[in-house]
Coordinates of C-alpha atoms in Angstrom, one line a residue:
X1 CA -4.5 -16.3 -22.4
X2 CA -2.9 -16.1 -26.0
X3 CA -4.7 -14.0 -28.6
X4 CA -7.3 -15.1 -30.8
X5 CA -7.0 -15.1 -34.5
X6 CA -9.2 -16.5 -37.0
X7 CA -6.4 -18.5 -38.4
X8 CA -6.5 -20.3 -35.3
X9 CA -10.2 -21.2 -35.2
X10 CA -10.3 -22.2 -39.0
X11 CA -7.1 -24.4 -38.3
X12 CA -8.7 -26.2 -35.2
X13 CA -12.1 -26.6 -37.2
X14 CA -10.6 -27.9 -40.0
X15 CA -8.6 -30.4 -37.6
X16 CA -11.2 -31.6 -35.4
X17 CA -13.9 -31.9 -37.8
X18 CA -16.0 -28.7 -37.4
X19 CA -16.0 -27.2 -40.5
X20 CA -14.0 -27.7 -44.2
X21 CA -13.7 -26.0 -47.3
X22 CA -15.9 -27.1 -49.9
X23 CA -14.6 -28.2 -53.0
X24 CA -11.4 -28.8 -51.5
X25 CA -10.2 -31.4 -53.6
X26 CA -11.0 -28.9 -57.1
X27 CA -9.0 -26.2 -55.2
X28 CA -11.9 -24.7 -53.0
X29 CA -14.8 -22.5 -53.9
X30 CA -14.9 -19.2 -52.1
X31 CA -17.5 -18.5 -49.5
X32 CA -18.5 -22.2 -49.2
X33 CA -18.3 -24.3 -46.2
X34 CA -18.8 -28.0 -45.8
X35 CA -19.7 -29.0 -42.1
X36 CA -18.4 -31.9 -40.7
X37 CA -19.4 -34.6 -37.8
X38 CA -18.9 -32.2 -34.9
X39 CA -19.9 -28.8 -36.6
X40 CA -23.3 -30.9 -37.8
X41 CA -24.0 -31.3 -34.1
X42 CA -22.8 -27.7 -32.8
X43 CA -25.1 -26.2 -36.0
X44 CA -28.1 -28.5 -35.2
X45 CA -27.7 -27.9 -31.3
X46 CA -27.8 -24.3 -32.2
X47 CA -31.0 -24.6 -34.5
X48 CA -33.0 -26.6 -31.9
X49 CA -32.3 -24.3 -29.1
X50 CA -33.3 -21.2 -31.0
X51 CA -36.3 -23.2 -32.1
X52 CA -37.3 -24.6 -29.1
X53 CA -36.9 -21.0 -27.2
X54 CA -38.6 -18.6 -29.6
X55 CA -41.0 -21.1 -31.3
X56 CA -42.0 -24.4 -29.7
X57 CA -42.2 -23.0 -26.3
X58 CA -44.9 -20.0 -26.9
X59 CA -48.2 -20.0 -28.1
X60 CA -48.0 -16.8 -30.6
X61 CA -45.6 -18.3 -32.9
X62 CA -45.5 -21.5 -35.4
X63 CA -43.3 -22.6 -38.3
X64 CA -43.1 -23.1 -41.9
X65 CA -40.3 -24.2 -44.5
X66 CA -40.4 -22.5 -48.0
X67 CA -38.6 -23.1 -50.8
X68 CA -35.1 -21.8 -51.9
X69 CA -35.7 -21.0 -55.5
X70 CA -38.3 -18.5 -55.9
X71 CA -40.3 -16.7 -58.5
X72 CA -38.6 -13.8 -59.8
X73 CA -42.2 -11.8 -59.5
X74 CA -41.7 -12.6 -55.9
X75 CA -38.1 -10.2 -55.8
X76 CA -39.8 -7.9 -57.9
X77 CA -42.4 -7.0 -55.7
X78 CA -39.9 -7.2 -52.7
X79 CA -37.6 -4.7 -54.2
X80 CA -34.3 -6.7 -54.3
X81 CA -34.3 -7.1 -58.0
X82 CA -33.8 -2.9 -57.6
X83 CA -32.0 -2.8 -55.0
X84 CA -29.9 -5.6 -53.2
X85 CA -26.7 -4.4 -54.3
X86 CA -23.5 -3.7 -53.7
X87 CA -20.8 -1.5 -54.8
X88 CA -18.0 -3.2 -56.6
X89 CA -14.5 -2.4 -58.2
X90 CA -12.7 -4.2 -60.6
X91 CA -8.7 -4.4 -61.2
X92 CA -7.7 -3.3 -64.7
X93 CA -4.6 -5.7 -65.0
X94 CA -5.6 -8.8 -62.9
X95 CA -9.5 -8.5 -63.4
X96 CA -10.4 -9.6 -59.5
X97 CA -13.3 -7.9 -58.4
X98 CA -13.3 -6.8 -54.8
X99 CA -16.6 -5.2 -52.2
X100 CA -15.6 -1.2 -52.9
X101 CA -17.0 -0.7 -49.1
X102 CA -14.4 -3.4 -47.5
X103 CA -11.4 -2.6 -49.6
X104 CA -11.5 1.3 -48.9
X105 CA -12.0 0.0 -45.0
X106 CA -8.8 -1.8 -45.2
X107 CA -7.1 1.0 -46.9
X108 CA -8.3 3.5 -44.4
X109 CA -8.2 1.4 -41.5
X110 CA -12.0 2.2 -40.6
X111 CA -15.4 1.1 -40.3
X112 CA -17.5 3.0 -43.2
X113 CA -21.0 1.7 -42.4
X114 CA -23.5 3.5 -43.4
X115 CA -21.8 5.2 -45.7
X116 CA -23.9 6.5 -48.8
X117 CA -22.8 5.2 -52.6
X118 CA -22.0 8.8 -53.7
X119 CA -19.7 9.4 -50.0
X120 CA -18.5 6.1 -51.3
X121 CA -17.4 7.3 -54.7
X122 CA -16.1 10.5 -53.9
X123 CA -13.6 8.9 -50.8
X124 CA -12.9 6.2 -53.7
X125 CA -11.3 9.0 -55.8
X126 CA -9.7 10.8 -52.9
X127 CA -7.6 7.9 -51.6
X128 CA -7.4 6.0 -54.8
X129 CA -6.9 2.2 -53.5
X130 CA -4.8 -0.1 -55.4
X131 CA -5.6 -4.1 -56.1
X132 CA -4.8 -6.1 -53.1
X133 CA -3.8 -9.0 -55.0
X134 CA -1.7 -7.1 -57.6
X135 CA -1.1 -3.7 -57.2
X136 CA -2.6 -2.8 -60.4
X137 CA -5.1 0.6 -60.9
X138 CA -9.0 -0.1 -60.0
X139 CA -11.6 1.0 -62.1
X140 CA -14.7 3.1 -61.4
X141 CA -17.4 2.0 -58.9
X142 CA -20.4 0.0 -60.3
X143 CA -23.4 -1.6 -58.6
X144 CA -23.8 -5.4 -58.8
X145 CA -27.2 -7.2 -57.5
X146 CA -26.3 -10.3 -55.0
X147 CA -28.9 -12.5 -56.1
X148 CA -28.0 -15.8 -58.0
X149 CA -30.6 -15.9 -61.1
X150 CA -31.7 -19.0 -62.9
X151 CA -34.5 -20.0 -65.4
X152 CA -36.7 -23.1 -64.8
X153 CA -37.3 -25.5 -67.2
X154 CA -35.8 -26.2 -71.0
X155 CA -36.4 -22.5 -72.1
X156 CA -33.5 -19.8 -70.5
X157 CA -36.8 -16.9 -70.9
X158 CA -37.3 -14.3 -68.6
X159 CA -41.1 -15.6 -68.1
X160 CA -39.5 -18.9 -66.4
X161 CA -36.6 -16.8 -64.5
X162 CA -36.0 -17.4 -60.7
X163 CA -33.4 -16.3 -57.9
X164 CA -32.1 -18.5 -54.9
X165 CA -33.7 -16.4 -52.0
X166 CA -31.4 -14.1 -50.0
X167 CA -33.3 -14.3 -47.0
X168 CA -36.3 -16.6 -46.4
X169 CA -38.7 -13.8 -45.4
X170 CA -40.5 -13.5 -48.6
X171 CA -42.3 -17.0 -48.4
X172 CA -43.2 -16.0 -44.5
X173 CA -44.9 -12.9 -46.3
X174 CA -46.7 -14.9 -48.8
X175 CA -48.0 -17.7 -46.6
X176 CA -49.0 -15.2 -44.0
X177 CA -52.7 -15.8 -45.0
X178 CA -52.6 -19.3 -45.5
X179 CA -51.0 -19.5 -42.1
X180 CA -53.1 -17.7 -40.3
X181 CA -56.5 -19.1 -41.5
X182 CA -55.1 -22.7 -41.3
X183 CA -53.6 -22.1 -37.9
X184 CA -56.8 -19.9 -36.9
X185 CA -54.5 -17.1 -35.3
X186 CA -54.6 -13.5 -34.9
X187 CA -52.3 -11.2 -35.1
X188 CA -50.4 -10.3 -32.9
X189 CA -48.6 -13.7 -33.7
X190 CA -45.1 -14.9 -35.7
X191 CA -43.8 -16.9 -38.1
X192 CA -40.6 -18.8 -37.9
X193 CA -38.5 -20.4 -40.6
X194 CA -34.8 -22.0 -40.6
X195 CA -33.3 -22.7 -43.6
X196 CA -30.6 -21.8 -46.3
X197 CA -29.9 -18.4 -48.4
X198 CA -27.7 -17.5 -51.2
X199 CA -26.0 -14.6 -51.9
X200 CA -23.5 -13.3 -54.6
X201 CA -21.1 -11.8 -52.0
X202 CA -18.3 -9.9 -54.2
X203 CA -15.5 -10.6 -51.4
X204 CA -16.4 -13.5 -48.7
X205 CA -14.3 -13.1 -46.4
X206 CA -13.7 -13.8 -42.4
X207 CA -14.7 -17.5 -42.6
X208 CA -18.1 -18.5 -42.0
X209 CA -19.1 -15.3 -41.2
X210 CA -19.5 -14.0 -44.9
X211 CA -20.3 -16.6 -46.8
X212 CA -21.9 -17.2 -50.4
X213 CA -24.3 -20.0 -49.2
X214 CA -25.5 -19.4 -45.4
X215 CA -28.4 -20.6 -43.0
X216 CA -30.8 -18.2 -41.3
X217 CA -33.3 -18.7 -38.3
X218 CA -36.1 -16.0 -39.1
X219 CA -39.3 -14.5 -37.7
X220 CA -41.9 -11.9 -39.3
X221 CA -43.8 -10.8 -35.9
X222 CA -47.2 -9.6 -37.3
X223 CA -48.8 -7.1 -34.9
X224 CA -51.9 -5.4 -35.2
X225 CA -51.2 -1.1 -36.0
X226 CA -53.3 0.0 -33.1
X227 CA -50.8 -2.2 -31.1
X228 CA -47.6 0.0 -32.1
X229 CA -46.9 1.9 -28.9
X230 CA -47.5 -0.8 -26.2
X231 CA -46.4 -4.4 -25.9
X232 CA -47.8 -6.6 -23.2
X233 CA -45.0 -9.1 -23.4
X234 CA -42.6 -6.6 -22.0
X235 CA -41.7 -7.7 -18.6
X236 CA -39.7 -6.8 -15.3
X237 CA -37.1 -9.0 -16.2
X238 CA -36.8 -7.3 -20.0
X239 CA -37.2 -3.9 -19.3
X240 CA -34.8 -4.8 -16.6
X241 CA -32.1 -6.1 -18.9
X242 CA -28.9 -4.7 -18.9
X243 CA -27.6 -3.7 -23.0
X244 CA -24.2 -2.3 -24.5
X245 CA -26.4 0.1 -26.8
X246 CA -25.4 2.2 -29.7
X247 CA -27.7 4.6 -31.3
X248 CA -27.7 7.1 -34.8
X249 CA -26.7 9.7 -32.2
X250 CA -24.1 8.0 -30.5
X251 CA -22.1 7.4 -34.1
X252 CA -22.4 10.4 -35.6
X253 CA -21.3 12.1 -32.5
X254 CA -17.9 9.3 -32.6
X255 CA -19.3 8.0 -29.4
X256 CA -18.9 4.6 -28.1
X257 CA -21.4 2.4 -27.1
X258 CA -23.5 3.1 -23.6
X259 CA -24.7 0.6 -21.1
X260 CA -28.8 1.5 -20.0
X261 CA -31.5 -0.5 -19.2
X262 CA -33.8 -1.6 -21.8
X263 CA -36.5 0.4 -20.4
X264 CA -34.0 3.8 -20.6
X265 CA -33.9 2.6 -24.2
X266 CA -37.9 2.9 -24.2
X267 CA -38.1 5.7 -23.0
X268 CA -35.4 7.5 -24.6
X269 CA -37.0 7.1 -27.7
X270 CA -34.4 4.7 -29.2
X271 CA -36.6 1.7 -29.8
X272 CA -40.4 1.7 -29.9
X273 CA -41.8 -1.2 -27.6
X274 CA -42.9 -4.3 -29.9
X275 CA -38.5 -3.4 -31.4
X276 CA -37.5 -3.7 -28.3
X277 CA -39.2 -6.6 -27.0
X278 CA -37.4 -8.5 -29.8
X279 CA -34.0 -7.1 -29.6
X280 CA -34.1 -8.1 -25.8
X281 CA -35.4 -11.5 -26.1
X282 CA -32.8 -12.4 -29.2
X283 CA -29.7 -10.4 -26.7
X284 CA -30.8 -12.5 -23.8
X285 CA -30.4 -15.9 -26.0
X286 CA -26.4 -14.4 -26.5
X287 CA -26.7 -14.3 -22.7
X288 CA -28.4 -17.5 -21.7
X289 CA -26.1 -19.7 -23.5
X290 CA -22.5 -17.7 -21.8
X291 CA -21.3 -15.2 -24.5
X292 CA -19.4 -12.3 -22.7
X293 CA -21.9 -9.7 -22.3
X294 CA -18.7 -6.9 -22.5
X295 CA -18.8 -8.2 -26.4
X296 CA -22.3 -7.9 -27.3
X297 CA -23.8 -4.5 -28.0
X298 CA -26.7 -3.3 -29.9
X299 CA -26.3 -0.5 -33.1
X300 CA -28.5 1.1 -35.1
X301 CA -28.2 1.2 -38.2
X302 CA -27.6 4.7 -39.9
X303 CA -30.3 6.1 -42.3
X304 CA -28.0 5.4 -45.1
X305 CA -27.6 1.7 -44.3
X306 CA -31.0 1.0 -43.6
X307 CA -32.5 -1.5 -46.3
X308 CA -35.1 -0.9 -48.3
X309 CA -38.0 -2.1 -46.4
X310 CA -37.2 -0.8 -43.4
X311 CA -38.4 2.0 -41.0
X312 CA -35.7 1.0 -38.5
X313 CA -33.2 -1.9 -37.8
X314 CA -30.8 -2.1 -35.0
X315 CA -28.0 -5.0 -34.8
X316 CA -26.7 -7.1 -32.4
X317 CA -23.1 -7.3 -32.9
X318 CA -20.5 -9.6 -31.3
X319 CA -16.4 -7.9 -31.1
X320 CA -14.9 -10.6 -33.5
X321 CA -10.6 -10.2 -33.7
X322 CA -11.7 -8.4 -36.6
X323 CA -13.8 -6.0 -35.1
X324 CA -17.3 -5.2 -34.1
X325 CA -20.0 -7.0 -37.0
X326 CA -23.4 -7.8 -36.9
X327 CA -24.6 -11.6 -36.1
X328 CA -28.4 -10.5 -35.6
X329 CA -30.4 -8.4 -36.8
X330 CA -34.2 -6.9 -35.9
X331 CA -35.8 -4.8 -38.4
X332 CA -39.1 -3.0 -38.2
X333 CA -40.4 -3.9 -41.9
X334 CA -43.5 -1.6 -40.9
X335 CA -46.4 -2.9 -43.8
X336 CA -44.0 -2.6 -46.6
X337 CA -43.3 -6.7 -47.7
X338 CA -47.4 -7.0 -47.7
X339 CA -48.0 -4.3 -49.3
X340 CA -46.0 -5.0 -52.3
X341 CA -47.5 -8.4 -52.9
X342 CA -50.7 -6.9 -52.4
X343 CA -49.7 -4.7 -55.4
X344 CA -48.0 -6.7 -57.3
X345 CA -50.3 -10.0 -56.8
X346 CA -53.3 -8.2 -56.9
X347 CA -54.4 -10.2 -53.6
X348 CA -55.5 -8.6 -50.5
X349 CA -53.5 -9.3 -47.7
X350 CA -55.2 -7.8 -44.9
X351 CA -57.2 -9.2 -42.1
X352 CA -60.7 -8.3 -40.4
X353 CA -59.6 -7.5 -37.1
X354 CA -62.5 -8.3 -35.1
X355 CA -61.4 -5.5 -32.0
X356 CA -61.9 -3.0 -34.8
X357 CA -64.4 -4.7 -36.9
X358 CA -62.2 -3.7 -40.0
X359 CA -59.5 -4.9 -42.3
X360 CA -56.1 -4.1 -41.4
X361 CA -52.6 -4.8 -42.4
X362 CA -50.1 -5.7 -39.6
X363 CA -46.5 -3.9 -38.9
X364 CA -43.8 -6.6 -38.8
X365 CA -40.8 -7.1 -36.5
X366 CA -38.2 -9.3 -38.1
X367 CA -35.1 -11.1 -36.3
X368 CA -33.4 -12.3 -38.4
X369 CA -30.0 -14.5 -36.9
X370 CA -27.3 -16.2 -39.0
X371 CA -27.0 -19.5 -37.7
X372 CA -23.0 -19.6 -39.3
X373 CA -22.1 -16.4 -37.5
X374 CA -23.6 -17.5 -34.2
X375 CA -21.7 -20.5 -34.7
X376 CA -18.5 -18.8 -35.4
X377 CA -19.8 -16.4 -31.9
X378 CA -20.5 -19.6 -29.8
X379 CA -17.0 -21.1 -31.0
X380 CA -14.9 -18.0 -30.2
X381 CA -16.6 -16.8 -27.2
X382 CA -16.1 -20.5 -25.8
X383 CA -12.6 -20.7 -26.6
X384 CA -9.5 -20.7 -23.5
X385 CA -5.9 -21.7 -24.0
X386 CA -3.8 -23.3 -21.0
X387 CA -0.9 -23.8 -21.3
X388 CA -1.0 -24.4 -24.7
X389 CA -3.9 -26.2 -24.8
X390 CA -7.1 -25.2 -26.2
X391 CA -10.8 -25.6 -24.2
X392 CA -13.3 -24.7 -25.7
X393 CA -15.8 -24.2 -22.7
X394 CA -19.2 -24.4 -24.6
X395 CA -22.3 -24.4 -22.8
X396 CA -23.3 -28.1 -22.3
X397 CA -26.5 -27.5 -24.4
X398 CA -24.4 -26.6 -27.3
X399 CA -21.7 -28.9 -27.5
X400 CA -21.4 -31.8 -29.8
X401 CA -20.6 -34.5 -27.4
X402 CA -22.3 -34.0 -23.7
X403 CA -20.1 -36.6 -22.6
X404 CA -17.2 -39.2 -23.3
X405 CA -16.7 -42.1 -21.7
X406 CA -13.4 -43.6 -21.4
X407 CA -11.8 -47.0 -19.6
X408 CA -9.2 -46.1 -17.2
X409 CA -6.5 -48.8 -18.8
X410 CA -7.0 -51.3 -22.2
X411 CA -7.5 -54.7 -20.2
X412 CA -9.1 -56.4 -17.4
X413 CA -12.6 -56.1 -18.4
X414 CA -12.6 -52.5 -18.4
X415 CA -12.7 -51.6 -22.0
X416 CA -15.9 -54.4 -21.9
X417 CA -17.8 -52.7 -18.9
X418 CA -16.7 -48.6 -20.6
X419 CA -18.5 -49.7 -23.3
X420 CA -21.3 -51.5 -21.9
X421 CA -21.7 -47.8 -20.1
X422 CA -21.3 -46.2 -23.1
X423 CA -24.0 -48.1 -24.6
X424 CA -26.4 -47.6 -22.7
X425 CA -25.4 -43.7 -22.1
X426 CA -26.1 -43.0 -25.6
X427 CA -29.5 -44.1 -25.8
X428 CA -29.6 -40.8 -23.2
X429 CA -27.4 -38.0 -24.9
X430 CA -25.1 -37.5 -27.2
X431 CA -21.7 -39.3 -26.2
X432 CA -18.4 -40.7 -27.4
X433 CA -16.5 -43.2 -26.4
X434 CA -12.7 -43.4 -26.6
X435 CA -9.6 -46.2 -25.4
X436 CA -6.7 -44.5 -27.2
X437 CA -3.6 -43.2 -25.2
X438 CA -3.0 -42.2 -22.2
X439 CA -6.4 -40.8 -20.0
X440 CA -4.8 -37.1 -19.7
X441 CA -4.5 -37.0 -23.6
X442 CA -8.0 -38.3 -23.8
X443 CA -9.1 -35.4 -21.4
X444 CA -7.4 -32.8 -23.5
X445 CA -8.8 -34.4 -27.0
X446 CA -12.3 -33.8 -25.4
X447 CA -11.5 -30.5 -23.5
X448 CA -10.4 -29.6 -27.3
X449 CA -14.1 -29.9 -28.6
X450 CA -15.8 -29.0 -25.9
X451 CA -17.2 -32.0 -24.4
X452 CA -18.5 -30.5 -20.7
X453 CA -17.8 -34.0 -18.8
X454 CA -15.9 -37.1 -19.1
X455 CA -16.6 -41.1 -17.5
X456 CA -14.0 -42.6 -16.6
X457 CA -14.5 -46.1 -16.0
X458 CA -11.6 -47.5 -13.6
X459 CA -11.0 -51.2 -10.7
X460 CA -13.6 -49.3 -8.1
X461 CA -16.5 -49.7 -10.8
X462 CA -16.0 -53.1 -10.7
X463 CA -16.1 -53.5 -7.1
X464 CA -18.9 -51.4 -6.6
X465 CA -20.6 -49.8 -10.7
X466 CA -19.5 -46.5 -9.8
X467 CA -17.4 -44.3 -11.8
X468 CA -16.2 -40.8 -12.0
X469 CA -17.2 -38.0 -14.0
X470 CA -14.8 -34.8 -14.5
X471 CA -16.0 -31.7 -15.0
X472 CA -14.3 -30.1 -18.0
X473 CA -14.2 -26.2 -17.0
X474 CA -12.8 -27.0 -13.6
X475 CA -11.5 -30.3 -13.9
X476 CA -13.0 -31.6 -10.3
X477 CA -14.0 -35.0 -10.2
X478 CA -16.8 -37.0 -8.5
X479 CA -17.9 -40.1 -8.2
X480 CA -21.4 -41.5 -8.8
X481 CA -23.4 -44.8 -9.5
X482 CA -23.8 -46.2 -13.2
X483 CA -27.6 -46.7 -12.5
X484 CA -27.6 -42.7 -12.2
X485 CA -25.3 -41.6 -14.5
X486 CA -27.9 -41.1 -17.3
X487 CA -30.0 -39.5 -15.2
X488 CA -27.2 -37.3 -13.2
X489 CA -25.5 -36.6 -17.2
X490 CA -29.0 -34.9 -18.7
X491 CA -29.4 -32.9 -15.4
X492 CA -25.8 -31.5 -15.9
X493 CA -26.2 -31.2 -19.8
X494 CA -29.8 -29.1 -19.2
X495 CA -28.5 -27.0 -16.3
X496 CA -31.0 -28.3 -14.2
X497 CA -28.1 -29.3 -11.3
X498 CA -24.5 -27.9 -11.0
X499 CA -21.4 -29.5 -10.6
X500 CA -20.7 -28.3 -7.1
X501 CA -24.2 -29.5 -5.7
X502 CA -23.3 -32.8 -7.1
X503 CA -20.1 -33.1 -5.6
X504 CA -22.2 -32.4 -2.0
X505 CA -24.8 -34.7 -2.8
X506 CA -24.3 -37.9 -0.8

C-alpha cells in the first residue's frame, strides 16, 4: 500500500464531505474546522459509542453538560490563569509568532517533550532557529496563556471577565456536590461530559489534531482515599490486556516502548490500580473499534511535562505520519481541582463517608479523549489503497453510512423497487441510496467513505424480493430476502453476526 500523508486525508475529507476549513470563503481561519454531512455522522458515531460504553452502560457514572464561558474566579482557583502557557517566539522582520517547543523540534528533527522552559531557552540560544516563513532572526522566548478572555455584559471590567474553558473539567468539579446529592451516589463514582474547548494554540498545525476550537469526551472518577491502592473493577480480562507501554525510565534511558501485561504494569510500580483501570478500559475502546494495536502505546509523561494538577498522567498515543502524539490522556488529579474551589469559594467540598463516618475528599482519575484526534485516528487507521483506490475500512459502528443501496440498471422498475428498499431500510440504520453510473463506480464511491455493505437491487428481486449485499472489506456477495434485510443489516452493523456465517446460513 502507498504511504500515508496528511495531505492525502485532508484532500479526501475536504472532497467527500468530511471535514472543511472554516471561513473558507474569507481566506480560512487557522485551527478551525467546519464538519460536513459525513464527518457529522463519523463525529456523532464516535460520541455515542464512547458515551454508551463508559457512561450509559455502568451504574457508577452519569452525565452533565456545562457551559463554555466560565467565570474567570473559576480559572483562578484552577491555576490556568498562572499557568496554561506556552512558550512562544516572535520573528523580528515578518512578526509571525510560532510554538518555541515545535519550531526547535523541526529544526532539530526531534521530539522535546517534557522539556523544561529554562532547557528550552538555553537549546533556543545554542541552535538559534530562523523564521520558517521568512528567514528573518527570532526574538527571545516569552510565555503566552492559551485561554481566550472576554468580559460579560456592557462594561469590558475585570469584575465581569470570563475565558472560553480549555477543558470542561472545571464544571464537573463544581457540580460534583450537586451531582452527587441529586443523583444520591457515593463515591467511588464519575462524571462524564462531551462538549467543546477553546484554546489559543500559537501554531495549529497537523489538521484536526491541533486545533483552536476542539471537542472533548471527559470523566472526573471520584474515588474514596482509603480506596487508592486496590480497585475492584480490575478484572482477568484487564489485568490481562496486552499494552505498548512507555514509562519516565524508559525515555530517559532513550528506550523504546515495551510490550507487558497490564498487571506487570501494576506491579512494576508504573501505574497505581484505580490509573490503570482507566488507561486499560480507554486503550481497549482503541482496540474494540480495529485500530492497529502495533500503533497504540502508552507514555508517561515526564516530571517536567506534567500539568499543574497532576500527580501523574500517562498518554495514549496513536503513530500518526508525523510521529508518535497523544489522542488520550488519563491523569491522576489527586484532591487538587477540589481543593482549590474549596479555597477559593469558601465551600466545603467534601463528603461524609459513611464507611469511615467522616468527611473526606475524593482523589480523581481523569480521561480525558479528543474526539477530533480520535477522528483523525479512526480515519487513518481505517484507510487502504488498491490499486489506486482508497477504502477506508471503518468499523461498521463508526461509519457514516452502514449501507447503500443501489438498482442494478436505471429502468425496468428497478430504480422504483431500490428505492422502495431504501425507504424502508432507513427507517432501520443509517443508509444512502445512489443510481448514478456504472455499479463498480458506485462500489468504489462507497468503499471511498467507508460504507461496510452495499444492496444491490437487480431482475432476481423481482422474481423472487431477494437481493444481494457485498461486503466492503472482502468484496464477497450474498444473497438474502428484503423482508430480512433490516434485520440481517443491524446484525452486521453491531457485530452481532459476521459476514462468513451469513454466507453459510441457508
Amino acid at each position: 500500500m502507498a504511504e500515508l500523508s496528511l495531505e492525502k486525508v485532508v484532500s479526501l475529507c475536504k472532497r467527500r464531505g468530511f471535514v472543511f476549513p472554516s471561513c473558507e470563503l474569507y481566506g480560512g481561519f487557522a485551527g478551525f474546522f467546519d464538519y460536513g454531512p459525513l464527518g457529522v455522522e463519523l463525529k456523532n458515531n464516535i460520541r455515542e459509542l464512547w458515551w454508551k460504553e463508559f457512561v450509559r452502560s455502568r451504574e457508577d457514572v452519569v452525565g452533565i453538560d456545562g457551559c463554555t464561558l466560565t467565570k474567570a474566579k473559576v480559572f483562578e482557583a484552577s491555576g490556568h490563569v498562572e499557568g496554561f502557557f506556552d512558550p512562544i517566539v516572535e520573528c523580528k522582520r515578518c512578526k509571525e509568532t510560532f510554538r518555541a517547543d515545535h519550531l526547535l523540534e523541526d529544526h532539530l528533527n526531534r521530539s522535546l517533550a517534557g522539556i523544561g522552559i529554562e532547557e528550552l531557552k538555553t537549546l533556543y540560544s545554542q541552535h538559534k532557529p530562523r523564521c520558517p516563513e521568512c528567514g528573518g532572526e527570532l526574538g527571545e522566548i516569552k510565555v503566552f496563556n492559551l485561554m481566550f478572555k472576554t468580559y460579560v455584559g456592557a462594561l469590558a471590567e475585570e469584575t465581569h471577565a470570563a475565558y472560553l474553558r480549555p477543558e470542561t473539567a472545571q464544571h464537573i468539579f463544581m457540580n460534583f456536590k450537586l451531582v452527587m446529592q441529586s443523583m444520591r451516589l457515593r463515591p467511588p463514582f464519575g462524571i462524564a461530559q462531551i462538549g467543546r474547548g477553546y484554546r489559543n494554540e500559537i501554531s495549529p498545525r497537523n489538521f484536526l489534531f491541533r486545533m483552536r476550537e476542539f471537542e472533548m469526551m471527559e470523566i472526573e472518577y471520584f474515588v474514596p482515599p482509603y480506596m487508592e491502592d486496590s480497585c475492584p473493577y480490575l478484572d482477568g480480562e484487564l489485568l490481562t490486556l496486552g499494552l505498548n507501554v512507555l514509562s519516565i525510565g524508559q525515555q530517559q534511558a532513550n528506550r523504546n516502548a515495551m510490550p507487558m501485561k497490564l498487571r506487570e504494569c501494576i506491579a512494576k510500580g508504573y501505574l497505581k490500580p484505580w490509573h490503570a483501570y482507566w488507561v486499560a478500559l480507554m486503550y481497549k475502546w482503541f482496540l474494540d473499534l480495529g485500530v492497529d494495536p502495533s500503533k497504540l502505546r502508552i507514555r508517561q509523561h515526564l516530571p517536567t511535562e506534567r500539568s499543574h494538577y497532576a500527580r501523574d498522567t500517562w498518554d495514549i498515543e496513536y503513530l500518526f505520519p508525523f510521529g508518535w502524539k497523544e489522542i488520550t490522556g488519563i491523569a491522576d488529579r489527586g484532591t487538587y481541582d477540589l481543593t482549590q474551589h474549596m479555597k477559593f469559594s469558601g465551600i466545603d467540598l467534601s463528603y461524609y463517608d459513611e464507611e469511615k463516618k467522616e468527611k473526606l475528599i475524593p482523589f480523581v482519575i481523569e480521561p480525558s479523549q479528543g474526539v477530533d484526534r480520535a477522528f483523525l485516528v479512526f480515519l487513518m487507521d481505517a484507510w487502504h489503497e488498491e490499486e489506486g483506490r482508497v477504502i477506508l475500512r471503518l468499523d461498521p459502528r463508526l461509519a457514516p453510512y452502514k449501507v447503500a443501496v443501489f438498482p442494478l440498471v436505471n429502468r425496468d422498475g428497478l430504480p422504483e423497487k431500490a428505492r422502495e428498499i431504501f425507504r424502508k431500510l432507513k427507517n432501520e440504520v443509517s443508509c444512502y441510496y445512489d443510481e448514478s453510473g456504472s455499479i463498480g463506480r458506485r462500489y468504489a464511491r462507497q468503499d471511498e467513505i467507508g460504507t461496510p455493505f452495499c444492496v444491490t437491487i437487480d431482475y432476481q428481486t423481482l422474481e423472487d424480493d431477494t437481493v444481494t449485499i457485498r461486503n466492503r472489506d472482502t468484496k464477497d456477495q450474498v444473497r438474502v430476502g428484503v423482508e430480512e434485510l433490516a434485520h440481517i443489516v443491524t446484525k452486521l452493523c453491531e457485530k452481532q453476526m459476521s459476514f462468513d456465517v451469513l454466507k453459510k446460513s441457508p
